[in-house]
Every structure is written in C-alpha cells, then in structure tokens.
Amino acid sequence: MTIQVDTTERIDIVDVTSDVIDIFPSEFDRGVCTVFVPHTTAGVVVNEPESRLLSDIEHALERLVPRDEEYDHNTIDDNADAHLRAMLLGESVSIPVVDGDLALGTWQSILFIECDGPRTRSLEVTTIPA
Ligand code: ZN
C-alpha cells in the first residue's frame, strides 16, 4: 500500500496519520503496521504535531546538520545535509495494531519529514499480523 505526499518546502513536516489510517485494511485486527520511506533524503518519526514543536524540529535539524558546511557529496548534487538529516530521523516506524486501530499514544502522530523538498514522495505501508 502506497501513500503519496507532496511537500512544499525544503524541510517540510507532514502529518500522515490519517493517510495511514485511510489506507489501512479494515479487516486487519492485530499485529504491526510499518511505514517505510523509500527515499534517502526524507524520514519518518512518531511524535507530536504541535506547530511550535514542528518549528523546533526543523531548527534542530538545521543546527545538527548545517546546510552551509563543506560536504564531499555536495560536488554530486548539493544535498549532503538532507541525506545526513534523513539518516538521523530514520526511514521507518512500526506501530502496534490493537483491535483494528493504530495503538498510538494520545499525543503521537506519524510525521513524514522532508529534508530536500519540495517534491512528491511515496511511503510504503505494510501490515504484519501477530
Ligand atoms: Zn544526494
């Protein structure tokens, strides 16, 4: 199952929780749902989609991996910072499924984090029965 996401900024955080729930098979009752990002300059995390926190996440990524450092990969396509930021975020999350629902905590959402946008991206959603 594939979700498509259009990002609008170079760093862009998109809450994809409802997209995952929409694509989720209704007959799937118990197990694990994985969301995988098949890209090298974007990541996915589970966290709180509060607007000021999203801004803090963007600024933290910029501080941790500055755009204007000298990177060897920049001689290829000038996006080494995006690869390194994506590597810190990780490329997949696994969420337990209990009684047909994602067992996310009250403040948890699935956040796709673009590091080299704007682009159209895809996410692969897989369900594993338990
Ligand atoms: Zn690259």
Short mmCIF file of N, CA and C and ligand atoms in Angstrom, two decimals:
data_model
loop_
_atom_site.label_atom_id
_atom_site.label_comp_id
_atom_site.label_asym_id
_atom_site.label_seq_id
_atom_site.Cartn_x
_atom_site.Cartn_y
_atom_site.Cartn_z
N MET A 1 0.85 -1.17 0.00
CA MET A 1 0.00 0.00 0.00
C MET A 1 0.89 1.23 0.00
N THR A 2 0.61 2.15 -0.89
CA THR A 2 1.48 3.33 -1.06
C THR A 2 0.70 4.61 -0.79
N ILE A 3 1.32 5.51 -0.04
CA ILE A 3 0.77 6.84 0.20
C ILE A 3 1.64 7.83 -0.55
N GLN A 4 1.02 8.80 -1.21
CA GLN A 4 1.78 9.85 -1.89
C GLN A 4 1.69 11.13 -1.07
N VAL A 5 2.83 11.81 -0.93
CA VAL A 5 2.88 13.05 -0.16
C VAL A 5 3.56 14.13 -1.01
N ASP A 6 2.90 15.28 -1.12
CA ASP A 6 3.51 16.43 -1.81
C ASP A 6 4.03 17.39 -0.76
N THR A 7 5.33 17.69 -0.80
CA THR A 7 5.90 18.63 0.16
C THR A 7 6.10 19.98 -0.54
N THR A 8 6.12 21.04 0.28
CA THR A 8 6.13 22.39 -0.30
C THR A 8 7.35 23.21 0.08
N GLU A 9 8.16 22.71 1.03
CA GLU A 9 9.34 23.45 1.46
C GLU A 9 10.54 22.52 1.41
N ARG A 10 11.75 23.08 1.54
CA ARG A 10 12.94 22.20 1.55
C ARG A 10 12.88 21.27 2.75
N ILE A 11 12.67 21.83 3.96
CA ILE A 11 12.34 20.99 5.11
C ILE A 11 10.85 21.16 5.36
N ASP A 12 10.12 20.05 5.38
CA ASP A 12 8.66 20.13 5.49
C ASP A 12 8.20 18.91 6.30
N ILE A 13 7.35 19.17 7.28
CA ILE A 13 6.87 18.07 8.12
C ILE A 13 5.38 17.89 7.85
N VAL A 14 5.00 16.68 7.46
CA VAL A 14 3.61 16.40 7.09
C VAL A 14 3.07 15.29 7.98
N ASP A 15 1.96 15.57 8.66
CA ASP A 15 1.29 14.57 9.50
C ASP A 15 0.54 13.61 8.56
N VAL A 16 1.00 12.36 8.49
CA VAL A 16 0.40 11.38 7.57
C VAL A 16 -0.46 10.35 8.31
N THR A 17 -0.75 10.62 9.59
CA THR A 17 -1.52 9.64 10.38
C THR A 17 -2.84 9.28 9.72
N SER A 18 -3.60 10.29 9.29
CA SER A 18 -4.92 10.00 8.70
C SER A 18 -4.77 9.28 7.36
N ASP A 19 -3.70 9.56 6.61
CA ASP A 19 -3.46 8.84 5.35
C ASP A 19 -3.19 7.36 5.62
N VAL A 20 -2.42 7.08 6.69
CA VAL A 20 -2.13 5.68 7.05
C VAL A 20 -3.43 5.00 7.48
N ILE A 21 -4.22 5.66 8.31
CA ILE A 21 -5.49 5.08 8.77
C ILE A 21 -6.41 4.82 7.59
N ASP A 22 -6.46 5.75 6.63
CA ASP A 22 -7.35 5.61 5.47
C ASP A 22 -6.98 4.40 4.60
N ILE A 23 -5.67 4.11 4.47
CA ILE A 23 -5.22 3.04 3.58
C ILE A 23 -5.19 1.69 4.29
N PHE A 24 -5.35 1.76 5.61
CA PHE A 24 -5.25 0.59 6.47
C PHE A 24 -6.42 -0.36 6.21
N PRO A 25 -6.17 -1.66 5.96
CA PRO A 25 -7.28 -2.58 5.68
C PRO A 25 -8.17 -2.78 6.91
N SER A 26 -9.48 -2.62 6.73
CA SER A 26 -10.40 -2.65 7.88
C SER A 26 -10.44 -4.01 8.56
N GLU A 27 -10.12 -5.10 7.80
CA GLU A 27 -10.18 -6.43 8.39
C GLU A 27 -8.93 -6.77 9.21
N PHE A 28 -7.91 -5.91 9.17
CA PHE A 28 -6.66 -6.17 9.91
C PHE A 28 -6.88 -5.81 11.38
N ASP A 29 -6.83 -6.83 12.27
CA ASP A 29 -7.25 -6.62 13.65
C ASP A 29 -6.10 -6.49 14.64
N ARG A 30 -5.02 -7.28 14.43
CA ARG A 30 -3.95 -7.30 15.44
C ARG A 30 -2.62 -7.59 14.77
N GLY A 31 -1.59 -6.81 15.15
CA GLY A 31 -0.28 -7.01 14.57
C GLY A 31 0.54 -5.74 14.62
N VAL A 32 1.26 -5.51 13.53
CA VAL A 32 2.12 -4.33 13.45
C VAL A 32 1.91 -3.67 12.10
N CYS A 33 1.86 -2.35 12.12
CA CYS A 33 1.80 -1.56 10.88
C CYS A 33 3.14 -0.85 10.74
N THR A 34 3.80 -1.04 9.60
CA THR A 34 5.05 -0.32 9.37
C THR A 34 4.84 0.73 8.28
N VAL A 35 5.51 1.85 8.46
CA VAL A 35 5.52 2.91 7.45
C VAL A 35 6.97 3.12 7.08
N PHE A 36 7.28 2.90 5.80
CA PHE A 36 8.66 2.95 5.31
C PHE A 36 8.80 4.03 4.24
N VAL A 37 9.87 4.81 4.36
CA VAL A 37 10.15 5.88 3.39
C VAL A 37 11.24 5.40 2.43
N PRO A 38 10.90 5.12 1.16
CA PRO A 38 11.91 4.61 0.22
C PRO A 38 12.69 5.75 -0.47
N HIS A 39 13.22 6.65 0.35
CA HIS A 39 13.97 7.80 -0.16
C HIS A 39 15.18 8.03 0.75
N THR A 40 16.24 8.64 0.22
CA THR A 40 17.45 8.85 1.02
C THR A 40 17.56 10.26 1.60
N THR A 41 16.59 11.12 1.29
CA THR A 41 16.64 12.49 1.82
C THR A 41 15.32 12.87 2.48
N ALA A 42 14.66 11.90 3.11
CA ALA A 42 13.44 12.14 3.88
C ALA A 42 13.36 11.05 4.94
N GLY A 43 12.58 11.31 5.98
CA GLY A 43 12.46 10.33 7.05
C GLY A 43 11.06 10.31 7.61
N VAL A 44 10.85 9.43 8.59
CA VAL A 44 9.54 9.34 9.24
C VAL A 44 9.77 9.08 10.73
N VAL A 45 8.97 9.76 11.56
CA VAL A 45 9.07 9.61 13.01
C VAL A 45 7.66 9.57 13.60
N VAL A 46 7.57 9.15 14.85
CA VAL A 46 6.32 9.28 15.61
C VAL A 46 6.57 10.35 16.67
N ASN A 47 5.78 11.43 16.61
CA ASN A 47 5.90 12.49 17.61
C ASN A 47 4.66 13.37 17.57
N GLU A 48 4.72 14.48 18.27
CA GLU A 48 3.55 15.35 18.44
C GLU A 48 3.52 16.43 17.36
N PRO A 49 2.38 16.56 16.64
CA PRO A 49 2.31 17.55 15.55
C PRO A 49 1.91 18.95 16.03
N GLU A 50 2.47 19.38 17.13
CA GLU A 50 2.17 20.73 17.65
C GLU A 50 3.01 21.72 16.85
N SER A 51 2.42 22.82 16.38
CA SER A 51 3.06 23.66 15.37
C SER A 51 4.40 24.24 15.86
N ARG A 52 4.49 24.66 17.13
CA ARG A 52 5.76 25.21 17.62
C ARG A 52 6.82 24.12 17.74
N LEU A 53 6.40 22.89 18.08
CA LEU A 53 7.35 21.78 18.14
C LEU A 53 7.85 21.45 16.73
N LEU A 54 6.96 21.49 15.73
CA LEU A 54 7.39 21.22 14.36
C LEU A 54 8.46 22.22 13.93
N SER A 55 8.27 23.48 14.32
CA SER A 55 9.28 24.50 14.04
C SER A 55 10.58 24.18 14.77
N ASP A 56 10.48 23.73 16.02
CA ASP A 56 11.68 23.36 16.78
C ASP A 56 12.42 22.19 16.13
N ILE A 57 11.66 21.22 15.60
CA ILE A 57 12.29 20.07 14.94
C ILE A 57 13.07 20.55 13.71
N GLU A 58 12.46 21.43 12.92
CA GLU A 58 13.15 21.96 11.73
C GLU A 58 14.44 22.68 12.14
N HIS A 59 14.36 23.51 13.17
CA HIS A 59 15.53 24.27 13.59
C HIS A 59 16.60 23.35 14.20
N ALA A 60 16.17 22.31 14.90
CA ALA A 60 17.13 21.35 15.47
C ALA A 60 17.88 20.64 14.35
N LEU A 61 17.16 20.24 13.29
CA LEU A 61 17.83 19.58 12.16
C LEU A 61 18.85 20.53 11.52
N GLU A 62 18.47 21.81 11.41
CA GLU A 62 19.38 22.79 10.80
C GLU A 62 20.62 23.01 11.67
N ARG A 63 20.43 22.97 12.99
CA ARG A 63 21.58 23.14 13.89
C ARG A 63 22.48 21.89 13.90
N LEU A 64 21.84 20.69 13.90
CA LEU A 64 22.60 19.44 13.97
C LEU A 64 23.41 19.20 12.71
N VAL A 65 22.81 19.52 11.56
CA VAL A 65 23.49 19.31 10.28
C VAL A 65 23.33 20.59 9.45
N PRO A 66 24.24 21.53 9.64
CA PRO A 66 24.12 22.82 8.94
C PRO A 66 24.19 22.66 7.42
N ARG A 67 23.40 23.48 6.73
CA ARG A 67 23.33 23.45 5.26
C ARG A 67 24.64 23.89 4.63
N ASP A 68 25.34 24.86 5.26
CA ASP A 68 26.47 25.52 4.60
C ASP A 68 27.84 24.92 4.97
N GLU A 69 27.85 23.72 5.58
CA GLU A 69 29.13 23.03 5.80
C GLU A 69 29.68 22.55 4.45
N GLU A 70 30.98 22.20 4.45
CA GLU A 70 31.53 21.58 3.24
C GLU A 70 31.36 20.08 3.35
N TYR A 71 30.64 19.50 2.42
CA TYR A 71 30.41 18.05 2.40
C TYR A 71 30.93 17.51 1.07
N ASP A 72 31.54 16.33 1.09
CA ASP A 72 32.06 15.72 -0.15
C ASP A 72 30.94 15.49 -1.16
N HIS A 73 29.76 15.04 -0.67
CA HIS A 73 28.65 14.68 -1.57
C HIS A 73 28.10 15.90 -2.33
N ASN A 74 28.35 17.10 -1.81
CA ASN A 74 27.79 18.29 -2.46
C ASN A 74 28.35 18.53 -3.86
N THR A 75 29.49 17.90 -4.17
CA THR A 75 30.01 18.01 -5.54
C THR A 75 29.13 17.20 -6.50
N ILE A 76 28.31 16.29 -5.99
CA ILE A 76 27.42 15.47 -6.82
C ILE A 76 26.09 16.17 -7.04
N ASP A 77 25.36 16.46 -5.93
CA ASP A 77 24.05 17.09 -6.11
C ASP A 77 23.66 18.06 -5.00
N ASP A 78 24.65 18.55 -4.25
CA ASP A 78 24.43 19.65 -3.30
C ASP A 78 23.31 19.39 -2.29
N ASN A 79 23.21 18.15 -1.81
CA ASN A 79 22.19 17.90 -0.79
C ASN A 79 22.68 16.95 0.31
N ALA A 80 23.97 17.00 0.61
CA ALA A 80 24.51 16.13 1.65
C ALA A 80 23.80 16.37 2.98
N ASP A 81 23.48 17.63 3.30
CA ASP A 81 22.79 17.91 4.56
C ASP A 81 21.47 17.16 4.64
N ALA A 82 20.75 17.07 3.53
CA ALA A 82 19.46 16.37 3.51
C ALA A 82 19.64 14.88 3.76
N HIS A 83 20.67 14.26 3.16
CA HIS A 83 20.95 12.84 3.42
C HIS A 83 21.26 12.62 4.90
N LEU A 84 22.11 13.49 5.46
CA LEU A 84 22.53 13.30 6.86
C LEU A 84 21.37 13.53 7.82
N ARG A 85 20.52 14.53 7.53
CA ARG A 85 19.35 14.78 8.37
C ARG A 85 18.39 13.59 8.30
N ALA A 86 18.18 13.05 7.10
CA ALA A 86 17.28 11.90 6.95
C ALA A 86 17.82 10.69 7.71
N MET A 87 19.14 10.54 7.70
CA MET A 87 19.74 9.41 8.41
C MET A 87 19.49 9.50 9.91
N LEU A 88 19.50 10.72 10.46
CA LEU A 88 19.23 10.91 11.89
C LEU A 88 17.77 10.58 12.21
N LEU A 89 16.86 10.88 11.29
CA LEU A 89 15.43 10.67 11.53
C LEU A 89 15.05 9.19 11.44
N GLY A 90 15.66 8.47 10.52
CA GLY A 90 15.30 7.07 10.27
C GLY A 90 14.29 6.96 9.15
N GLU A 91 14.24 5.75 8.54
CA GLU A 91 13.45 5.55 7.34
C GLU A 91 12.16 4.76 7.58
N SER A 92 11.89 4.35 8.83
CA SER A 92 10.64 3.61 9.05
C SER A 92 10.20 3.71 10.50
N VAL A 93 8.91 3.50 10.71
CA VAL A 93 8.35 3.38 12.07
C VAL A 93 7.45 2.15 12.08
N SER A 94 7.32 1.52 13.25
CA SER A 94 6.44 0.37 13.44
C SER A 94 5.45 0.71 14.54
N ILE A 95 4.16 0.54 14.26
CA ILE A 95 3.13 0.90 15.23
C ILE A 95 2.28 -0.33 15.53
N PRO A 96 2.10 -0.69 16.81
CA PRO A 96 1.24 -1.82 17.13
C PRO A 96 -0.20 -1.56 16.69
N VAL A 97 -0.86 -2.62 16.27
CA VAL A 97 -2.28 -2.54 15.92
C VAL A 97 -3.05 -3.41 16.92
N VAL A 98 -3.99 -2.80 17.63
CA VAL A 98 -4.78 -3.49 18.65
C VAL A 98 -6.26 -3.25 18.34
N ASP A 99 -7.01 -4.33 18.23
CA ASP A 99 -8.45 -4.24 17.93
C ASP A 99 -8.73 -3.36 16.70
N GLY A 100 -7.90 -3.51 15.68
CA GLY A 100 -8.13 -2.83 14.42
C GLY A 100 -7.71 -1.37 14.37
N ASP A 101 -7.11 -0.86 15.46
CA ASP A 101 -6.69 0.54 15.47
C ASP A 101 -5.19 0.66 15.72
N LEU A 102 -4.58 1.70 15.16
CA LEU A 102 -3.19 2.00 15.49
C LEU A 102 -3.12 2.35 16.97
N ALA A 103 -2.22 1.70 17.72
CA ALA A 103 -2.12 1.94 19.16
C ALA A 103 -1.16 3.09 19.44
N LEU A 104 -1.44 4.24 18.84
CA LEU A 104 -0.64 5.44 19.08
C LEU A 104 -1.04 6.05 20.41
N GLY A 105 -0.09 6.69 21.10
CA GLY A 105 -0.40 7.40 22.33
C GLY A 105 -1.20 8.66 22.02
N THR A 106 -1.74 9.25 23.07
CA THR A 106 -2.63 10.42 22.93
C THR A 106 -2.02 11.52 22.07
N TRP A 107 -0.74 11.79 22.26
CA TRP A 107 -0.11 12.93 21.57
C TRP A 107 0.73 12.48 20.38
N GLN A 108 0.66 11.19 20.04
CA GLN A 108 1.51 10.68 18.98
C GLN A 108 0.83 10.72 17.61
N SER A 109 1.60 11.15 16.63
CA SER A 109 1.18 11.09 15.22
C SER A 109 2.36 10.59 14.40
N ILE A 110 2.05 10.16 13.18
CA ILE A 110 3.10 9.71 12.26
C ILE A 110 3.48 10.91 11.40
N LEU A 111 4.73 11.35 11.53
CA LEU A 111 5.18 12.57 10.85
C LEU A 111 6.21 12.22 9.78
N PHE A 112 5.86 12.53 8.52
CA PHE A 112 6.81 12.41 7.42
C PHE A 112 7.64 13.69 7.40
N ILE A 113 8.97 13.55 7.34
CA ILE A 113 9.83 14.73 7.36
C ILE A 113 10.67 14.80 6.09
N GLU A 114 10.29 15.76 5.26
CA GLU A 114 11.03 16.05 4.02
C GLU A 114 12.30 16.82 4.36
N CYS A 115 13.44 16.43 3.79
CA CYS A 115 14.69 17.15 4.03
C CYS A 115 15.26 17.77 2.76
N ASP A 116 14.65 17.51 1.60
CA ASP A 116 15.18 18.05 0.33
C ASP A 116 14.03 18.35 -0.63
N GLY A 117 13.03 19.04 -0.12
CA GLY A 117 11.85 19.35 -0.94
C GLY A 117 12.00 20.68 -1.65
N PRO A 118 10.94 21.12 -2.30
CA PRO A 118 9.66 20.39 -2.42
C PRO A 118 9.74 19.27 -3.46
N ARG A 119 9.03 18.18 -3.14
CA ARG A 119 9.00 17.01 -4.03
C ARG A 119 7.69 16.27 -3.81
N THR A 120 7.43 15.33 -4.70
CA THR A 120 6.37 14.36 -4.47
C THR A 120 7.04 13.08 -3.98
N ARG A 121 6.59 12.59 -2.82
CA ARG A 121 7.22 11.43 -2.19
C ARG A 121 6.21 10.31 -2.04
N SER A 122 6.73 9.09 -1.86
CA SER A 122 5.84 7.96 -1.57
C SER A 122 6.26 7.32 -0.25
N LEU A 123 5.29 6.75 0.44
CA LEU A 123 5.53 6.00 1.68
C LEU A 123 4.88 4.63 1.50
N GLU A 124 5.59 3.59 1.92
CA GLU A 124 5.06 2.24 1.83
C GLU A 124 4.51 1.81 3.20
N VAL A 125 3.24 1.41 3.20
CA VAL A 125 2.58 0.96 4.43
C VAL A 125 2.39 -0.55 4.34
N THR A 126 2.86 -1.27 5.37
CA THR A 126 2.76 -2.72 5.40
C THR A 126 2.12 -3.15 6.70
N THR A 127 1.23 -4.16 6.64
CA THR A 127 0.65 -4.68 7.87
C THR A 127 1.14 -6.12 8.07
N ILE A 128 1.55 -6.41 9.29
CA ILE A 128 2.11 -7.72 9.65
C ILE A 128 1.23 -8.31 10.75
N PRO A 129 0.51 -9.41 10.48
CA PRO A 129 -0.36 -9.96 11.52
C PRO A 129 0.43 -10.58 12.68
N ALA A 130 -0.13 -10.52 13.87
CA ALA A 130 0.50 -11.12 15.05
C ALA A 130 -0.32 -12.31 15.52
ZN ZN B 1 22.37 13.41 -2.91
#
